[in-house]
mmCIF file of C-alpha atoms and ligand atoms in Angstrom:
data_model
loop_
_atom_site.group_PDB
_atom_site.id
_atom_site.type_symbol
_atom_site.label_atom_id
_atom_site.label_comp_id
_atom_site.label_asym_id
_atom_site.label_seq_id
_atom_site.Cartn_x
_atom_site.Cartn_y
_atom_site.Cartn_z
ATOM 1 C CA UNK A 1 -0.591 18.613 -8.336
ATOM 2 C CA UNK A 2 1.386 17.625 -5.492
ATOM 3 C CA UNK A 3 -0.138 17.938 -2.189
ATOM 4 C CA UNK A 4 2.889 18.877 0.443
ATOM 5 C CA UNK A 5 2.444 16.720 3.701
ATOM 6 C CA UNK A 6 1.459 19.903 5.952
ATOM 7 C CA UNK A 7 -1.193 20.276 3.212
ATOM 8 C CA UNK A 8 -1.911 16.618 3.629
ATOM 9 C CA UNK A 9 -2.137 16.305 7.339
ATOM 10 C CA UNK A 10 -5.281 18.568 6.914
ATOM 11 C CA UNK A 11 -6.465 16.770 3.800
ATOM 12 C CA UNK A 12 -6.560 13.798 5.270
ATOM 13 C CA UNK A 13 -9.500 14.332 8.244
ATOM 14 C CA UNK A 14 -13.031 13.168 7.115
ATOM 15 C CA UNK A 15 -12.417 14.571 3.449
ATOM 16 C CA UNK A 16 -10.514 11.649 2.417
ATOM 17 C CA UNK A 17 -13.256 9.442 3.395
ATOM 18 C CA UNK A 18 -16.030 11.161 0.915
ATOM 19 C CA UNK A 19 -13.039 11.905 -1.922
ATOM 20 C CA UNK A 20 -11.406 8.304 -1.630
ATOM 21 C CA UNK A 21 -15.137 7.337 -2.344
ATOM 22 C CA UNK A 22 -15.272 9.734 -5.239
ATOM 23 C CA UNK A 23 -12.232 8.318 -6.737
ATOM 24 C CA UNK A 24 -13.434 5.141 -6.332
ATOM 25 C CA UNK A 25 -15.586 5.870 -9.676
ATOM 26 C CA UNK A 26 -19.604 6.111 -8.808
ATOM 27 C CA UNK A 27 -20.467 3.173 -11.472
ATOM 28 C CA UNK A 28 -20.664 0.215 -9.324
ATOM 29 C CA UNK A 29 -21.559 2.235 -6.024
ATOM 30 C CA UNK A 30 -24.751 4.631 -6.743
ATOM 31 C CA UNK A 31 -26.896 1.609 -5.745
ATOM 32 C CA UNK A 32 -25.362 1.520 -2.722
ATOM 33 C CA UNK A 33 -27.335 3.320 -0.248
ATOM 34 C CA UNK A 34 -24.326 4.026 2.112
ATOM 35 C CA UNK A 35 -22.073 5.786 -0.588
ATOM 36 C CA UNK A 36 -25.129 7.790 -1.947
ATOM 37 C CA UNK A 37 -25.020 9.183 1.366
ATOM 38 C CA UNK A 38 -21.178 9.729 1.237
ATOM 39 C CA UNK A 39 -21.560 11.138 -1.922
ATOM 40 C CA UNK A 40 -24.048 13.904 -0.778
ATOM 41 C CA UNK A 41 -21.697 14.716 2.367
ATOM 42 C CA UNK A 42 -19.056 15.479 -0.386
ATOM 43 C CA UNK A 43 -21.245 17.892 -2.284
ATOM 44 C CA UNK A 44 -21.631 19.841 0.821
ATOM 45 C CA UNK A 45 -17.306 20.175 1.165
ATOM 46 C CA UNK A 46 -15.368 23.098 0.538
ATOM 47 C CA UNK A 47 -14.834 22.450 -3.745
ATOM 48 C CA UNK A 48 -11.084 23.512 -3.276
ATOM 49 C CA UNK A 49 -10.777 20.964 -0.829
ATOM 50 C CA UNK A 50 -11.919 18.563 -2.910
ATOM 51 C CA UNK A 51 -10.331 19.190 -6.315
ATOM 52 C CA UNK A 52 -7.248 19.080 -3.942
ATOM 53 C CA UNK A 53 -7.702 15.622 -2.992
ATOM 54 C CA UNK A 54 -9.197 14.194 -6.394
ATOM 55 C CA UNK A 55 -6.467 15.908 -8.790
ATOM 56 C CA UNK A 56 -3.553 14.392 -6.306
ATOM 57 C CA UNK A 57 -2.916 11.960 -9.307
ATOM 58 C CA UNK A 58 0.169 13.248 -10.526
ATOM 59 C CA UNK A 59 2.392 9.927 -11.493
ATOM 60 C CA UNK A 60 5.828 8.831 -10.500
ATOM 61 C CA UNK A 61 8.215 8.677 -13.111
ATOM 62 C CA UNK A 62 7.743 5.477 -15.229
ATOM 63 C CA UNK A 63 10.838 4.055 -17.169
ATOM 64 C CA UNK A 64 11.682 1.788 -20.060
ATOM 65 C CA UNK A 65 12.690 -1.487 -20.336
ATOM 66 C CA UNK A 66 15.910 -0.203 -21.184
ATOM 67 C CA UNK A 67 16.509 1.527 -17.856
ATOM 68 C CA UNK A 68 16.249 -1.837 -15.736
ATOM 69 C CA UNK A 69 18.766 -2.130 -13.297
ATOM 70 C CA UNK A 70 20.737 -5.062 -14.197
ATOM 71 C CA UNK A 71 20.779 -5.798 -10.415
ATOM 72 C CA UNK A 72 18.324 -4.900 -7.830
ATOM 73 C CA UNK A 73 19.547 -4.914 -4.291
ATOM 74 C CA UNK A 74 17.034 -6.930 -1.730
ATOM 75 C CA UNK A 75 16.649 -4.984 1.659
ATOM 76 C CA UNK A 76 15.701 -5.598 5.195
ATOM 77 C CA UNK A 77 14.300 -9.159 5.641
ATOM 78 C CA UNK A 78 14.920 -11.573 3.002
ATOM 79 C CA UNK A 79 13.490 -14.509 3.799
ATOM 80 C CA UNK A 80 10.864 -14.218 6.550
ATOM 81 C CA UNK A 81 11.465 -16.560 9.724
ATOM 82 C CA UNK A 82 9.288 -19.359 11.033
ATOM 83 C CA UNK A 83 7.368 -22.445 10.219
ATOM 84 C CA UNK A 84 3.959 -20.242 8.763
ATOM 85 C CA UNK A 85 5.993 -18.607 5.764
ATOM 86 C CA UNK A 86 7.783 -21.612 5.225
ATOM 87 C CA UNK A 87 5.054 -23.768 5.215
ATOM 88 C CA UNK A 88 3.401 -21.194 2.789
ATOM 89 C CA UNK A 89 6.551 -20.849 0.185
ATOM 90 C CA UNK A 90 6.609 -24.733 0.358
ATOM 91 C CA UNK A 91 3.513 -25.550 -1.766
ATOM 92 C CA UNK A 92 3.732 -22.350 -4.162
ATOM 93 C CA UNK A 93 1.170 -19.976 -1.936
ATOM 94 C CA UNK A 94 -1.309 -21.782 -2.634
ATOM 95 C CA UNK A 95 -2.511 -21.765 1.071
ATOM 96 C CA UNK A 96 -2.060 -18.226 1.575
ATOM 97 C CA UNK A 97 -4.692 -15.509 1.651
ATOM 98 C CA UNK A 98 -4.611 -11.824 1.782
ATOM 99 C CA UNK A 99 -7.490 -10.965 4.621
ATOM 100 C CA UNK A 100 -8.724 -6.993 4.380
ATOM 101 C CA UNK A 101 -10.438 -6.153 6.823
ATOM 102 C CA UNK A 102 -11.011 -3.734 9.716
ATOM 103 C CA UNK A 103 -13.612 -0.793 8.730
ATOM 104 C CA UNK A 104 -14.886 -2.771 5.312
ATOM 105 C CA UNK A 105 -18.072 -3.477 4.598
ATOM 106 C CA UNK A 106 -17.497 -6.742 3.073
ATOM 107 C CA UNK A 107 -13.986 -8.238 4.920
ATOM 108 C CA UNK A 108 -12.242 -10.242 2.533
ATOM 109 C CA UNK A 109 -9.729 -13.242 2.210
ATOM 110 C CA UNK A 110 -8.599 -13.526 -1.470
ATOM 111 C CA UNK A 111 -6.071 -16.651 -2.670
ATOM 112 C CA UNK A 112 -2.721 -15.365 -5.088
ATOM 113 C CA UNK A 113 -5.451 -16.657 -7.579
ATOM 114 C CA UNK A 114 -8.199 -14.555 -7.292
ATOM 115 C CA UNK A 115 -5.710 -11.459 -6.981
ATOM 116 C CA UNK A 116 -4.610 -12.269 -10.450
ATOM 117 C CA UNK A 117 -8.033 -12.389 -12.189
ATOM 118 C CA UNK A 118 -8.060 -9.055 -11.211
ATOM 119 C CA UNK A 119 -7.299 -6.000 -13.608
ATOM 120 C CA UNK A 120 -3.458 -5.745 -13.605
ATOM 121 C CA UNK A 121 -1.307 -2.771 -13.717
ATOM 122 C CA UNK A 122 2.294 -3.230 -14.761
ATOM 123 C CA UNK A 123 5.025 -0.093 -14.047
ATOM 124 C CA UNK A 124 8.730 0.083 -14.465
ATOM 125 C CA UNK A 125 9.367 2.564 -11.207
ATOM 126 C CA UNK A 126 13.012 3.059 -9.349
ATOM 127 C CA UNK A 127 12.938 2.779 -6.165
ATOM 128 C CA UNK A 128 14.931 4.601 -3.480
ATOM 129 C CA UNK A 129 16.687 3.379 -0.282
ATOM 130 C CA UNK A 130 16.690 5.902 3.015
ATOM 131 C CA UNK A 131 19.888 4.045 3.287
ATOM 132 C CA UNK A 132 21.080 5.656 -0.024
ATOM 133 C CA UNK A 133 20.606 3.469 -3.180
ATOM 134 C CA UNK A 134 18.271 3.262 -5.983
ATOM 135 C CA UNK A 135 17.118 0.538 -8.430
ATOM 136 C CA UNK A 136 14.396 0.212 -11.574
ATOM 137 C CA UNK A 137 12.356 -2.693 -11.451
ATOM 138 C CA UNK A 138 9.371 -3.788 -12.984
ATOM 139 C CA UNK A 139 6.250 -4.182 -11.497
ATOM 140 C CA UNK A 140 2.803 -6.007 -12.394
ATOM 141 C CA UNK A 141 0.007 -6.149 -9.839
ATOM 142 C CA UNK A 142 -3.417 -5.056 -8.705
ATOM 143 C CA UNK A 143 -4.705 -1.767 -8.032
ATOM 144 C CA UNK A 144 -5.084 -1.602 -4.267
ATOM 145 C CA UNK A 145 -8.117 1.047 -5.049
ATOM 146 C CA UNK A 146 -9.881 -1.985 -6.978
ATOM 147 C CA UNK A 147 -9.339 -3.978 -3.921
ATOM 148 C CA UNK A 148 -10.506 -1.596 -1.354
ATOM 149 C CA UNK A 149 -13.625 -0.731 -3.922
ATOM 150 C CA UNK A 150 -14.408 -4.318 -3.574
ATOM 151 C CA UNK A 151 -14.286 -4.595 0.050
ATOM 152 C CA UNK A 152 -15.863 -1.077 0.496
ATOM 153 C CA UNK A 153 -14.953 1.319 2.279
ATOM 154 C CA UNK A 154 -16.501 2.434 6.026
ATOM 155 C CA UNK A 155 -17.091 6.075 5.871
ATOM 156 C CA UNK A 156 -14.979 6.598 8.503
ATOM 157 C CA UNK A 157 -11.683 4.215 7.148
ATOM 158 C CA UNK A 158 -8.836 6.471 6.970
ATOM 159 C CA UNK A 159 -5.731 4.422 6.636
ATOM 160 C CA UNK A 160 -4.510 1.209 5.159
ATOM 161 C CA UNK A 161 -2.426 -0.857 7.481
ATOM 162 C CA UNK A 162 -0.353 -3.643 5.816
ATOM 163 C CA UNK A 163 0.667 -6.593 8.162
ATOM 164 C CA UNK A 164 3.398 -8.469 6.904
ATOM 165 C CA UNK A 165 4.794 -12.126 7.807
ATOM 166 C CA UNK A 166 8.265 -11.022 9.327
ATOM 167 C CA UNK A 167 9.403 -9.885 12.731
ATOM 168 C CA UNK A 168 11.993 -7.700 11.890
ATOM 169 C CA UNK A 169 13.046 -7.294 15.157
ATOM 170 C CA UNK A 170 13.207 -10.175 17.579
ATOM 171 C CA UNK A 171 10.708 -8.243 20.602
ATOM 172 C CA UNK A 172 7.096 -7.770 21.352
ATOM 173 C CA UNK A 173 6.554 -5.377 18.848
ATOM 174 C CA UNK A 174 9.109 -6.081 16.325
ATOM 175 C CA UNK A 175 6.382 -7.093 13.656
ATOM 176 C CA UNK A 176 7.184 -5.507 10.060
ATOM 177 C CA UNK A 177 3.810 -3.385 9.478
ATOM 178 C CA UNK A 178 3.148 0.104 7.290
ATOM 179 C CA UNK A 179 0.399 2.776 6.491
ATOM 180 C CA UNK A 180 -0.669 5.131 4.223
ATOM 181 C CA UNK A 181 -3.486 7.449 3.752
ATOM 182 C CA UNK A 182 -6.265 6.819 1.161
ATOM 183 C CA UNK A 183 -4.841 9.366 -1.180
ATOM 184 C CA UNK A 184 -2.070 7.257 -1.827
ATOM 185 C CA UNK A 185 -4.289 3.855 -1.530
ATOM 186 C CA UNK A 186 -6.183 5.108 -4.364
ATOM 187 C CA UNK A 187 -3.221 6.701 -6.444
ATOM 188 C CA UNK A 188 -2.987 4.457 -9.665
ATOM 189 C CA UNK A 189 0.164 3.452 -9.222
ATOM 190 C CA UNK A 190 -0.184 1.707 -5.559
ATOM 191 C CA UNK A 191 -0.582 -1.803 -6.699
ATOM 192 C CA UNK A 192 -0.225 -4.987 -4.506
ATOM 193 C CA UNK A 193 2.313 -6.349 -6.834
ATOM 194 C CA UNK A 194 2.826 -10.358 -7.327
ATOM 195 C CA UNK A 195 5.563 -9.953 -9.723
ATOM 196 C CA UNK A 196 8.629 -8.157 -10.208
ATOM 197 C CA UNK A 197 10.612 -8.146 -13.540
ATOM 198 C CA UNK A 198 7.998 -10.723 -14.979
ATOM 199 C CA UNK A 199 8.636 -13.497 -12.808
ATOM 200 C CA UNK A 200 6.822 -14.464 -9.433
ATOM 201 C CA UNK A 201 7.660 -11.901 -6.670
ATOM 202 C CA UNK A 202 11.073 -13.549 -5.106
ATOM 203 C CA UNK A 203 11.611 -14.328 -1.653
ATOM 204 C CA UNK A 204 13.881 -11.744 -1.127
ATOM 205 C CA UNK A 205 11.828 -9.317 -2.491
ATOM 206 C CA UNK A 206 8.381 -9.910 -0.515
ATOM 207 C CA UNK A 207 6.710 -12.814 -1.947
ATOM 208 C CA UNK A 208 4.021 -13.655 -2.462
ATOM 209 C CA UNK A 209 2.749 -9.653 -2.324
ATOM 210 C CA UNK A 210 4.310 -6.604 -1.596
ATOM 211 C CA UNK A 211 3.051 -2.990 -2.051
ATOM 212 C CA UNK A 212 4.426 -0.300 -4.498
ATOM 213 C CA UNK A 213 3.713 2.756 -3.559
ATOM 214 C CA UNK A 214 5.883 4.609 -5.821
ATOM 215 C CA UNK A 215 5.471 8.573 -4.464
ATOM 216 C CA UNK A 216 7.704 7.333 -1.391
ATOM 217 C CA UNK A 217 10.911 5.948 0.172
ATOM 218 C CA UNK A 218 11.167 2.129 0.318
ATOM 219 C CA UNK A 219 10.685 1.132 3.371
ATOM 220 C CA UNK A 220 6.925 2.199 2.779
ATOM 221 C CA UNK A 221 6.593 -0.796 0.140
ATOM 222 C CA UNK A 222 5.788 -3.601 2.877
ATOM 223 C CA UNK A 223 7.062 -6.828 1.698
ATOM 224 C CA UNK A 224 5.269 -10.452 2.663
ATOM 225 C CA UNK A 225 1.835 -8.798 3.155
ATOM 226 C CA UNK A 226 -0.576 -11.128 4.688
ATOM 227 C CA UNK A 227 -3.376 -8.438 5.984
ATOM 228 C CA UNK A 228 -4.408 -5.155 5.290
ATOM 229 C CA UNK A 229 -6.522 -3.699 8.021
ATOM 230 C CA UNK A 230 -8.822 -0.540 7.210
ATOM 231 C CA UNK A 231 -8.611 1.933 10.433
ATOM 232 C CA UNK A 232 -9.767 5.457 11.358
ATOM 233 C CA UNK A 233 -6.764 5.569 13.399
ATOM 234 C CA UNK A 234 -2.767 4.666 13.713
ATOM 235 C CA UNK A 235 -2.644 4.955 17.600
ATOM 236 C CA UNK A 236 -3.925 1.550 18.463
ATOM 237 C CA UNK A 237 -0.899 -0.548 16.211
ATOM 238 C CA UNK A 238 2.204 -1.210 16.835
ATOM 239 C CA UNK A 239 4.008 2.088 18.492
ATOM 240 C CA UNK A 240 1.163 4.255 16.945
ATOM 241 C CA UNK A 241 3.313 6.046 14.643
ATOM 242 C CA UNK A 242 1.872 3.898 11.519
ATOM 243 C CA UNK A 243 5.121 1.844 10.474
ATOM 244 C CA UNK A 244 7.472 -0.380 12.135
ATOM 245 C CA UNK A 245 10.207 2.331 11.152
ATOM 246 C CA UNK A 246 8.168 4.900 12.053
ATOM 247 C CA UNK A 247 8.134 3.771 15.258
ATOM 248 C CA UNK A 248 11.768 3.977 15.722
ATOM 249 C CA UNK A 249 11.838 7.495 14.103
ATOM 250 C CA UNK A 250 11.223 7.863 10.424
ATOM 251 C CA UNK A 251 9.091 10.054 9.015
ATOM 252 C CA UNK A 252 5.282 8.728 8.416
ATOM 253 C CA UNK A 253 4.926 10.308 5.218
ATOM 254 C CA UNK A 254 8.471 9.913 3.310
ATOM 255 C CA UNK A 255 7.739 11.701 0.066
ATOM 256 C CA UNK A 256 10.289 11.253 -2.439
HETATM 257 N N1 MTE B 1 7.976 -6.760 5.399
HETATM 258 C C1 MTE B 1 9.016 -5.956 5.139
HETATM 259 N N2 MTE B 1 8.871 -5.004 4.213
HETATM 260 C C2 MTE B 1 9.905 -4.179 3.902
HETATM 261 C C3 MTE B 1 11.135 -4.250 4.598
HETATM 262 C C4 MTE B 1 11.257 -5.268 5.593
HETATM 263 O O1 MTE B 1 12.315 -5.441 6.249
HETATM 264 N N3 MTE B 1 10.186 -6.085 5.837
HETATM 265 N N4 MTE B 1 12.156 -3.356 4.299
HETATM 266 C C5 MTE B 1 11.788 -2.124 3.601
HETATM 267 C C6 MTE B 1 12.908 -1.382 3.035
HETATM 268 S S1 MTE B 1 13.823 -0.393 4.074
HETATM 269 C C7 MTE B 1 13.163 -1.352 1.682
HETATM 270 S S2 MTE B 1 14.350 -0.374 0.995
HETATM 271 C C8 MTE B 1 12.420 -2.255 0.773
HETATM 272 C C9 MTE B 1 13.377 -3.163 0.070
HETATM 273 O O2 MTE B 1 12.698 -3.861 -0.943
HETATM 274 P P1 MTE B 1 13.526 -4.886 -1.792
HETATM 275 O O3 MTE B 1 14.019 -5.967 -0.867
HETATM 276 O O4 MTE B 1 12.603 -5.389 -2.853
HETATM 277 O O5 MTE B 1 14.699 -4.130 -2.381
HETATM 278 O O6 MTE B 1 11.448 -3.044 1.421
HETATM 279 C C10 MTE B 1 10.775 -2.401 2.489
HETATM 280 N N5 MTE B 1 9.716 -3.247 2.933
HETATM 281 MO MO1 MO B 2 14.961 1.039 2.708
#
C-alpha cells in the first residue's frame, strides 16, 4: 500500500522507530537487549498502525535493459568544488569514507571497499526531474537498511540526513544535504548506489555514492554523500526544513 504523506506525517512519530526496527528482520537483533525492549514497545502499538508502516513496501517500477535511456542528463552540481573532493577523485576514493553517525549505537566510517562486500541490490529505475525530464538508469548498490542495521538504530532516530561534498550555493548554508524518514530508509529499493549503468558512479552523477530513493523526485537522491547522520529531528540542520531545496521551498516529501 501506499501511505499518502498526511498519513505519513502521523506515521512517522515514535512508530517508525519500533517498525523501522521490525523491518530490520529480528535475526541478528533478539540478543540485543535494547531492541528486545523496542520490540515489546511495538507489541503494545495500535496493529493498524503497524501493518501500515511494515506493508509500505510497495516497489517503484523496475525496467529492462531495453528501456535504458541512451542518454542520461547530469543535474545540479557536476563536479563538486574544492581541494577535499579533488584530492579524493585523484587516487580512485580510496581515502574516502562514508561516516554514519548521530543516534547509532555503533557510529561507523566504512571505505568504497567495505561498502561493496556488502549484499548488493541492482535496479533499473527512471528517474524524474522537478525541472521536467526523466531518464532510466541502472543502479547497483547497498541497501541503506543493511547499513543502518549495522550501525543500529537509537530508539529514538527518526530521520536519515545525507551530507554531501558540494556547496551548491556559494553562502553559509549553501551545503547540498537531504532527508528522509525511516520508511523510506528501509524501503528495499533505497540503496547507496556506487554504480550506475555498470560502471563506477561518474563524477557528474555523484561519485563515489549517491542515494536512490526511487518513490521520489530527484533532487531527493543526494549525490557525493560523505555522511549520513541519524537524528530525531530536522530543525537543528541546515534551514530545518530537511533538504537544501527544501529550504528554499520544495516540498519535504516529493512523492512521485
Ligand atoms: N549533492 C547533490 N545531490 C543532488 C543534486 C545536487 O546538486 N547536489 N541535485 C539533485 C537533483 S535536482 C537531481 S534531478 C539529481 C540529478 O542526478 P543526476 O545528475 O544523476 O541526473 O541529483 C540530485 N541530487
Ligand atoms: Mo532535479
Amino acid at each position: 500500500m501506499i501511505v499518502s504523506p498526511t498519513r505519513r506525517r502521523l506515521l512517522i512519530g515514535s512508530a517508525a522507530t519500533a517498525a523501522a526496527a521490525l523491518l530490520g528482520g529480528c535475526d541478528a537483533l533478539v540478543d540485543n537487549q535494547h531492541v528486545a525492549r523496542v520490540l515489546e514497545g511495538a507489541e503494545a502499538l495500535n496493529k493498524d498502525l503497524q501493518r501500515a508502516l511494515l506493508s509500505d513496501t510497495t516497489l517503484a517500477r523496475e525496467y529492462t535493459e531495453a528501456d535504458m535511456s541512451p542518454v542520461f542528463k547530469a543535474n545540479g552540481t557536476q563536479h563538486p568544488e574544492g581541494d577535499a573532493y579533488a584530492s579524493l577523485l585523484d587516487n580512485g576514493f580510496a581515502d574516502w569514507r562514508l561516516t554514519v553517525d548521530g543516534k547509532v549505537d555503533r557510529p561507523l566510517s566504512l571505505s568504497l571497499a567495505e561498502l561493496k562486500q556488502l549484499p548488493a541490490r541492482t535496479q533499473i529505475t527512471r528517474h524524474d526531474c522537478v525541472e521536467g525530464w526523466s531518464a532510466i538508469g541502472k543502479w547497483t548498490g547497498v541497501q541503506l537498511g543493511t547499513v543502518l542495521k549495522t550501525a543500529g538504530l537509537h530508539t529514538d532516530a527518526r530521520y536519515a540526513v545525507f551530507h554531501c561534498a558540494d556547496k551548491y550555493e556559494n553562502t553559509a548554508d549553501g551545503q547540498y544535504y537531504e532527508s528522509i524518514d525511516l520508511v523510506d530508509a528501509f524501503h528495499p529499493q533505497t540503496i547507496l548506489a556506487y554504480t550506475m549503468n555498470d560502471q563506477n558512479l561518474p563524477v557528474a552523477h555523484g561519485a563515489p555514492l549517491r542515494l536512490r530513493v526511487e518513490r521520489q523526485l530527484g533532487y531527493k537522491h543526494a549525490k557525493y554523500i560523505m555522511r549520513i547522520e541519524i537524528v530525531d529531528s530536522l530543525k537543528a540542520i541546515g534551514r530545518g526544513r530537511g533538504g537544501f531545496w527544501e529550504d528554499r521551498g520544495y516540498e519535504w516529501y516529493a512523492g512521485i
